[in-house]
């Protein structure tokens, strides 16, 4: 048996979710159509380690349609959707993934994906690359290269390359503009609002919506909440970011002030202790608090507990804390990423571009990998533009093209007043 999943009987439900994602991922479907004819991945064995979701399933099946043999594991013990894993297993993918596995099982699954001696790797967080570099060095000579999906993984790979410990070329998919810019702003923005609404079903219009941290994720959340009629307040430590928020039309103030006026708070800073005891003490009755930063350290839950008289789960992903001052505050998803815990992560339309970068990078490794060094490579600008063009075209949109005269004008430093 070349798979291990929770329950194969879930396959039919998973297949419907995959088909839904396919209908929202036009770039991936265009790539599938084009490359199933030319089979650029024929003879390749791709081991992948990435969240087993409906969108990832579209990537897996596109890699296979282009000729590759594929084996897969999840890159996080809690992100696997069991019905998706079942649907992939049923379709003959060597998949090892189930929700809620322990750390030992997690690495066991990664190792199973290496059984067929991959020629290419595809990572989100670099655990597969690390497993090859530490426990399965014997397989490295057979590997042409790999791709990495996330900021964290790319960071790890660059450090490894600098130390000369990286043994095969890695393409940094994360750093494509059609990946990180869209993921962070539009993916996090919508899915975080979605998580808040699923957990609370509150009206956003007219609410004071406080975003802590006005980076890409904070901007995504703020712009979307504003679009639904909320009054957005941003808190910042960086004056440039604060200025951007101001010129976006948002109010800027320190958390010490925002705490007293906010109805909904979302942290997106990457920093710990953004909301602490003295803030909880000032909050209005009914305030809602959540986090969309990577680690659940932004809201100091210990402080909240210490102020609470009692607590109860009043809805899914919604904890009501009755404070000693008589007010109630509501913590969503226990301070974990609200967009993943209470919603479904980034929408398929956003993953469409991220995964198009993954797919084209795998194809590039087949063509160029043998000449590449054991370094971290960027996505070529032409690929980024190609993906954006195809995405636009699938949305029925067109852009203008410069005339030769305009191109000459752009490069003519003599042209002036
Ligand atoms: N990635 N297909 C949970 C997602 C966990 C997750 C995580 C995504 C996607 C941020 C990738 C409960 C999807 C993923 C659904 C879900 C991520 C961690 C995706 C958003 C990032 C730590 N990081 N991502 N879709 N779990 O949305 O692959 O529902």
Coordinates of C-alpha atoms and ligand atoms in Angstrom, one line a residue:
X1 CA 0.0 0.0 0.0
X2 CA 1.7 3.2 -1.1
X3 CA -0.3 5.6 1.0
X4 CA -1.5 6.2 4.5
X5 CA -4.5 8.4 5.2
X6 CA -7.2 8.6 7.8
X7 CA -10.1 7.0 5.8
X8 CA -10.3 6.2 2.1
X9 CA -14.1 6.5 2.3
X10 CA -13.8 10.2 2.5
X11 CA -12.5 10.3 -1.0
X12 CA -15.7 11.3 -2.7
X13 CA -16.2 14.4 -0.4
X14 CA -12.6 15.3 -1.1
X15 CA -13.0 15.0 -4.8
X16 CA -15.8 17.5 -4.8
X17 CA -13.7 20.0 -2.8
X18 CA -10.8 19.5 -5.3
X19 CA -13.2 20.1 -8.2
X20 CA -14.4 23.3 -6.5
X21 CA -10.8 24.5 -6.2
X22 CA -10.1 23.6 -9.8
X23 CA -12.9 25.9 -10.9
X24 CA -11.3 28.8 -9.0
X25 CA -7.7 28.1 -10.2
X26 CA -7.7 29.0 -13.9
X27 CA -3.9 29.5 -14.1
X28 CA -3.2 26.0 -12.8
X29 CA -5.8 24.5 -15.2
X30 CA -4.3 26.3 -18.1
X31 CA -0.9 25.0 -17.1
X32 CA -2.3 21.5 -16.8
X33 CA -3.8 21.7 -20.3
X34 CA -0.7 23.0 -21.9
X35 CA 1.9 20.7 -20.2
X36 CA -0.1 17.5 -20.3
X37 CA 0.6 17.6 -24.0
X38 CA 4.4 18.3 -23.8
X39 CA 5.0 16.2 -20.6
X40 CA 8.0 18.1 -19.4
X41 CA 8.0 16.2 -16.1
X42 CA 8.1 12.8 -17.7
X43 CA 10.5 10.5 -15.9
X44 CA 10.7 12.8 -12.8
X45 CA 9.8 11.6 -9.3
X46 CA 8.7 14.6 -7.2
X47 CA 8.5 14.3 -3.4
X48 CA 6.4 17.1 -2.0
X49 CA 5.8 18.3 1.6
X50 CA 3.1 20.9 1.7
X51 CA -0.3 21.4 3.5
X52 CA -2.7 18.8 2.1
X53 CA -5.6 21.1 1.0
X54 CA -7.9 21.3 -1.9
X55 CA -5.5 23.8 -3.6
X56 CA -2.5 21.6 -3.0
X57 CA -4.4 18.7 -4.6
X58 CA -4.8 20.8 -7.7
X59 CA -1.0 21.3 -7.7
X60 CA -0.3 17.6 -7.2
X61 CA -2.6 16.5 -10.0
X62 CA -1.1 19.2 -12.3
X63 CA 2.4 17.9 -11.6
X64 CA 1.2 14.4 -12.4
X65 CA -0.6 15.5 -15.6
X66 CA 2.7 17.0 -16.8
X67 CA 4.3 13.5 -16.5
X68 CA 5.7 13.3 -13.0
X69 CA 5.4 10.5 -10.5
X70 CA 4.4 12.2 -7.2
X71 CA 4.7 11.3 -3.5
X72 CA 3.4 13.7 -0.9
X73 CA 3.2 14.4 2.8
X74 CA 1.8 17.4 4.8
X75 CA 4.1 20.0 6.1
X76 CA 2.2 20.6 9.3
X77 CA 0.6 18.0 11.6
X78 CA -2.6 20.0 11.9
X79 CA -3.2 21.3 8.3
X80 CA -4.1 18.1 6.5
X81 CA -7.7 17.9 5.3
X82 CA -8.4 14.1 5.6
X83 CA -10.9 14.0 2.8
X84 CA -8.4 15.6 0.4
X85 CA -5.7 13.1 1.4
X86 CA -8.3 10.3 0.7
X87 CA -9.1 11.6 -2.7
X88 CA -5.5 11.8 -3.7
X89 CA -4.8 8.3 -2.4
X90 CA -7.7 7.0 -4.3
X91 CA -6.3 8.7 -7.4
X92 CA -3.1 6.8 -7.1
X93 CA -0.9 9.4 -5.4
X94 CA 1.6 8.1 -2.9
X95 CA 0.3 10.2 -0.1
X96 CA 1.1 10.0 3.6
X97 CA -0.9 12.5 5.6
X98 CA -3.6 12.7 8.2
X99 CA -4.9 15.4 10.6
X100 CA -3.5 15.4 14.1
X101 CA -0.4 13.2 13.6
X102 CA 2.4 13.5 16.1
X103 CA 6.0 14.6 15.4
X104 CA 7.3 11.1 15.0
X105 CA 4.6 10.2 12.5
X106 CA 5.3 13.5 10.7
X107 CA 8.9 12.5 9.9
X108 CA 7.8 9.0 9.2
X109 CA 5.5 10.3 6.5
X110 CA 8.3 12.5 5.0
X111 CA 10.6 9.5 4.9
X112 CA 8.0 7.4 3.0
X113 CA 7.8 10.1 0.3
X114 CA 11.6 9.4 -0.2
X115 CA 11.1 5.7 -0.8
X116 CA 10.9 6.1 -4.5
X117 CA 14.2 8.1 -4.6
X118 CA 12.9 11.5 -5.8
X119 CA 14.6 13.5 -8.5
X120 CA 13.0 16.8 -7.4
X121 CA 11.7 18.1 -4.1
X122 CA 8.9 20.6 -3.3
X123 CA 8.7 22.1 0.2
X124 CA 6.8 24.5 2.4
X125 CA 9.0 25.1 5.4
X126 CA 12.0 23.1 4.2
X127 CA 11.5 20.0 6.4
X128 CA 11.8 17.7 3.4
X129 CA 15.0 19.3 2.3
X130 CA 16.4 19.1 5.8
X131 CA 15.5 15.5 6.1
X132 CA 17.4 14.8 2.9
X133 CA 20.4 16.8 4.1
X134 CA 20.6 15.2 7.5
X135 CA 19.1 11.6 7.4
X136 CA 19.2 10.7 3.7
X137 CA 22.3 12.2 2.2
X138 CA 22.6 9.0 0.0
X139 CA 19.7 10.3 -2.0
X140 CA 21.1 13.7 -2.8
X141 CA 23.1 12.7 -5.8
X142 CA 19.9 11.7 -7.5
X143 CA 18.2 15.1 -6.9
X144 CA 18.3 17.8 -9.5
X145 CA 16.8 20.5 -7.3
X146 CA 14.0 21.7 -5.2
X147 CA 11.5 24.5 -4.6
X148 CA 10.5 26.2 -1.4
X149 CA 7.2 27.9 -0.7
X150 CA 7.6 30.0 2.4
X151 CA 9.5 33.0 3.9
X152 CA 10.7 30.8 6.8
X153 CA 11.9 28.0 4.5
X154 CA 13.7 30.4 2.1
X155 CA 15.4 32.0 5.1
X156 CA 16.6 28.6 6.3
X157 CA 17.9 27.7 2.8
X158 CA 19.8 31.0 2.4
X159 CA 21.5 30.5 5.8
X160 CA 22.4 26.9 4.7
X161 CA 23.7 28.1 1.3
X162 CA 25.8 30.8 3.0
X163 CA 27.3 28.1 5.3
X164 CA 28.0 25.9 2.1
X165 CA 25.8 23.2 3.6
X166 CA 23.2 23.3 0.8
X167 CA 23.8 20.4 -1.6
X168 CA 21.4 21.1 -4.4
X169 CA 19.8 24.1 -6.1
X170 CA 16.6 25.6 -4.5
X171 CA 14.2 28.0 -6.2
X172 CA 12.7 30.5 -3.8
X173 CA 9.0 30.4 -4.9
X174 CA 8.1 32.6 -1.9
X175 CA 10.0 35.6 -3.3
X176 CA 7.9 35.8 -6.5
X177 CA 5.8 39.0 -6.4
X178 CA 2.8 37.0 -7.6
X179 CA 3.3 34.9 -4.5
X180 CA 4.1 36.8 -1.4
X181 CA 2.4 40.1 -2.2
X182 CA -0.9 38.4 -3.0
X183 CA -0.7 35.8 -0.2
X184 CA 0.0 38.3 2.5
X185 CA -2.3 41.1 1.4
X186 CA -5.3 39.5 -0.3
X187 CA -5.0 35.9 1.1
X188 CA -4.5 36.9 4.7
X189 CA -6.9 39.9 4.4
X190 CA -9.9 38.0 3.2
X191 CA -9.3 34.8 5.1
X192 CA -8.8 36.6 8.4
X193 CA -12.1 38.6 8.0
X194 CA -13.7 35.3 7.0
X195 CA -12.4 33.7 10.2
X196 CA -13.7 36.6 12.4
X197 CA -17.1 36.4 10.7
X198 CA -17.5 32.6 10.9
X199 CA -16.5 32.7 14.6
X200 CA -18.7 35.6 15.6
X201 CA -21.2 36.5 12.8
X202 CA -21.0 40.2 13.8
X203 CA -21.7 43.1 11.6
X204 CA -18.5 44.9 10.6
X205 CA -20.2 48.1 9.4
X206 CA -19.8 50.8 12.0
X207 CA -17.4 48.9 14.2
X208 CA -14.0 50.2 15.3
X209 CA -11.7 47.7 13.8
X210 CA -8.2 47.8 15.3
X211 CA -5.3 46.2 13.3
X212 CA -2.1 45.9 15.3
X213 CA 0.7 46.1 12.8
X214 CA 0.3 47.7 9.4
X215 CA 2.5 45.5 7.3
X216 CA 1.2 43.5 4.3
X217 CA -1.1 41.3 6.4
X218 CA -2.3 44.2 8.5
X219 CA -3.0 46.3 5.4
X220 CA -5.0 43.4 3.9
X221 CA -7.1 43.0 7.0
X222 CA -7.6 46.8 7.4
X223 CA -8.5 47.4 3.8
X224 CA -11.0 44.6 3.7
X225 CA -12.7 45.6 7.0
X226 CA -12.8 49.2 5.8
X227 CA -14.5 47.9 2.6
X228 CA -17.2 46.4 4.7
X229 CA -17.9 49.7 6.5
X230 CA -15.7 49.4 9.6
X231 CA -13.8 52.3 11.0
X232 CA -10.2 51.1 10.8
X233 CA -7.6 52.0 13.4
X234 CA -4.0 50.9 12.9
X235 CA -1.4 50.7 15.6
X236 CA 2.3 50.7 14.7
X237 CA 5.8 51.1 16.0
X238 CA 7.2 52.1 12.6
X239 CA 6.5 55.8 11.6
X240 CA 6.7 55.0 7.9
X241 CA 4.1 52.2 8.2
X242 CA 2.0 54.5 10.4
X243 CA 2.1 57.2 7.7
X244 CA 1.0 54.7 5.0
X245 CA -2.0 53.7 7.2
X246 CA -2.9 57.4 7.7
X247 CA -2.8 58.2 4.0
X248 CA -4.9 55.1 3.4
X249 CA -7.5 56.9 5.4
X250 CA -7.1 55.0 8.7
X251 CA -6.7 56.4 12.1
X252 CA -3.4 55.7 13.9
X253 CA -3.0 55.6 17.6
X254 CA -1.0 53.6 20.3
X255 CA -2.6 50.5 21.5
X256 CA -3.1 52.1 24.9
X257 CA -5.6 54.4 23.3
X258 CA -7.0 52.0 20.8
X259 CA -7.8 49.5 23.6
X260 CA -10.6 51.7 24.9
X261 CA -12.3 52.4 21.6
X262 CA -11.9 49.1 19.6
X263 CA -14.8 46.7 19.0
X264 CA -12.7 44.2 17.1
X265 CA -8.9 43.7 17.5
X266 CA -6.6 41.7 15.2
X267 CA -2.9 41.4 15.7
X268 CA -0.6 41.0 12.6
X269 CA 2.7 42.1 13.9
X270 CA 5.0 39.1 14.3
X271 CA 5.8 40.5 17.8
X272 CA 4.9 39.2 21.2
X273 CA 2.8 41.0 23.9
X274 CA 1.0 43.3 21.6
X275 CA -2.2 43.1 23.7
X276 CA -1.5 42.7 27.4
X277 CA -3.1 43.2 30.8
X278 CA -3.4 47.0 30.8
X279 CA -5.1 46.8 27.4
X280 CA -7.7 44.1 28.4
X281 CA -8.5 46.3 31.4
X282 CA -9.5 49.2 29.2
X283 CA -11.6 47.3 26.7
X284 CA -15.3 47.8 26.1
X285 CA -17.8 45.2 27.1
X286 CA -18.2 42.8 24.1
X287 CA -14.7 43.5 22.5
X288 CA -13.5 40.7 20.1
X289 CA -9.8 39.8 20.0
X290 CA -8.0 37.7 17.5
X291 CA -4.6 37.1 15.9
X292 CA -3.4 36.4 12.4
X293 CA 0.3 36.5 13.0
X294 CA 2.3 33.3 12.7
X295 CA 2.9 32.6 16.4
X296 CA 0.2 32.8 19.1
X297 CA 2.3 35.1 21.2
X298 CA 0.8 38.5 20.1
X299 CA -2.1 38.3 22.6
X300 CA -1.0 37.6 26.1
X301 CA -3.6 35.0 27.0
X302 CA -2.0 34.5 30.5
X303 CA -2.8 38.1 31.3
X304 CA -6.4 37.6 30.0
X305 CA -6.8 34.5 32.2
X306 CA -5.5 36.4 35.2
X307 CA -8.1 39.1 34.8
X308 CA -11.0 36.7 34.2
X309 CA -13.7 35.7 36.7
X310 CA -14.8 32.9 34.5
X311 CA -14.8 31.7 30.8
X312 CA -16.9 29.6 28.5
X313 CA -17.0 28.6 24.9
X314 CA -20.0 30.5 23.6
X315 CA -19.5 29.5 19.9
X316 CA -17.1 27.5 17.9
X317 CA -13.7 29.2 18.0
X318 CA -15.1 31.9 20.4
X319 CA -14.2 32.0 24.1
X320 CA -16.1 34.4 26.3
X321 CA -14.1 35.8 29.2
X322 CA -16.0 37.5 32.0
X323 CA -13.6 39.9 33.6
X324 CA -13.5 40.9 37.2
X325 CA -14.6 44.4 36.1
X326 CA -17.8 42.9 34.9
X327 CA -17.1 43.3 31.2
X328 CA -16.9 40.5 28.7
X329 CA -14.2 40.1 26.0
X330 CA -14.2 37.4 23.3
X331 CA -11.0 35.6 22.3
X332 CA -11.2 33.9 18.9
X333 CA -9.4 30.6 18.0
X334 CA -7.4 30.7 21.3
X335 CA -5.2 33.4 19.9
X336 CA -4.0 31.1 17.1
X337 CA -4.2 32.2 13.4
X338 CA -7.8 33.0 13.0
X339 CA -7.7 32.6 9.2
X340 CA -6.6 29.0 9.5
X341 CA -8.4 28.0 12.7
X342 CA -11.8 29.5 12.0
X343 CA -11.7 29.7 8.1
X344 CA -10.0 27.9 5.3
X345 CA -6.7 29.6 4.7
X346 CA -6.0 31.5 1.6
X347 CA -8.7 31.4 -1.1
X348 CA -8.1 29.1 -4.1
X349 CA -7.8 32.1 -6.4
X350 CA -4.7 33.3 -4.4
X351 CA -3.1 29.9 -4.2
X352 CA -3.6 29.6 -8.0
X353 CA -0.7 32.1 -8.5
X354 CA 1.5 30.7 -5.7
X355 CA 1.2 27.2 -7.1
X356 CA 1.7 28.3 -10.7
X357 CA 5.1 29.5 -9.5
X358 CA 5.7 26.2 -7.8
X359 CA 4.8 24.3 -11.0
X360 CA 6.8 26.4 -13.4
X361 CA 9.8 26.3 -11.0
X362 CA 9.7 22.5 -11.1
X363 CA 9.6 22.6 -14.9
X364 CA 12.6 25.0 -14.8
X365 CA 14.6 22.6 -12.6
X366 CA 14.2 19.9 -15.2
X367 CA 15.4 22.1 -17.9
X368 CA 18.2 24.0 -16.1
X369 CA 18.8 22.2 -12.8
X370 CA 21.8 20.3 -13.9
X371 CA 23.6 23.6 -14.7
X372 CA 22.5 25.3 -11.5
X373 CA 24.7 25.5 -8.4
X374 CA 23.7 24.5 -4.9
X375 CA 22.4 28.0 -4.2
X376 CA 19.1 29.7 -3.7
X377 CA 17.6 31.0 -6.9
X378 CA 15.0 33.7 -7.5
X379 CA 12.0 33.4 -9.7
X380 CA 12.8 35.1 -13.1
X381 CA 10.8 38.3 -13.5
X382 CA 9.5 36.9 -16.8
X383 CA 7.8 34.1 -15.0
X384 CA 6.2 36.5 -12.5
X385 CA 4.9 38.6 -15.4
X386 CA 3.7 35.5 -17.3
X387 CA 1.7 34.3 -14.3
X388 CA 0.2 37.7 -13.8
X389 CA -0.7 38.0 -17.5
X390 CA -2.4 34.6 -17.6
X391 CA -4.3 35.4 -14.4
X392 CA -5.5 38.6 -15.9
X393 CA -6.4 36.9 -19.1
X394 CA -8.5 34.2 -17.3
X395 CA -10.3 37.1 -15.6
X396 CA -11.1 38.5 -19.1
X397 CA -8.8 41.5 -18.6
X398 CA -6.2 43.0 -20.9
X399 CA -3.4 45.5 -20.5
X400 CA -1.8 48.0 -22.9
X401 CA 1.6 47.4 -24.6
X402 CA 4.2 50.1 -25.1
X403 CA 4.9 51.1 -28.7
X404 CA 8.5 50.9 -29.9
X405 CA 8.5 54.7 -29.8
X406 CA 7.4 54.6 -26.1
X407 CA 10.1 52.1 -25.3
X408 CA 12.7 54.3 -26.9
X409 CA 11.3 57.3 -25.0
X410 CA 11.6 55.5 -21.7
X411 CA 15.2 54.8 -22.3
X412 CA 16.1 58.2 -23.7
X413 CA 17.8 60.2 -21.0
X414 CA 18.1 63.2 -23.3
X415 CA 14.4 63.7 -23.4
X416 CA 13.4 66.2 -20.9
X417 CA 11.7 69.6 -20.7
Ligands
LIG1 N1 -1.6 26.2 1.8 N2 -3.1 25.3 0.5 C1 -5.4 25.3 7.2 C2 -1.6 27.1 6.2 C3 -1.0 26.2 8.3 C4 -4.1 25.4 6.6 C5 -1.9 26.3 7.3 C6 -2.7 27.0 1.9 C7 -3.7 26.4 1.1 C8 -1.1 30.1 5.2 C9 -0.6 28.4 3.7 C10 -7.9 24.7 8.3 C11 -5.2 25.6 4.5 C12 -4.1 25.6 5.2 C13 -6.4 25.4 5.1 C14 -6.5 25.3 6.5 C15 -0.5 27.9 6.2 C16 0.1 27.1 8.3 C17 -2.9 28.2 2.7 C18 -2.3 30.0 4.3 C19 -0.3 28.9 5.1 C20 1.1 27.0 9.4 N3 0.3 27.9 7.3 N4 -2.0 28.8 3.5 N5 -4.9 26.8 0.9 N6 -3.0 25.5 7.4 O1 -4.0 28.7 2.7 O2 -1.8 25.2 1.0 O3 -7.8 25.1 7.0

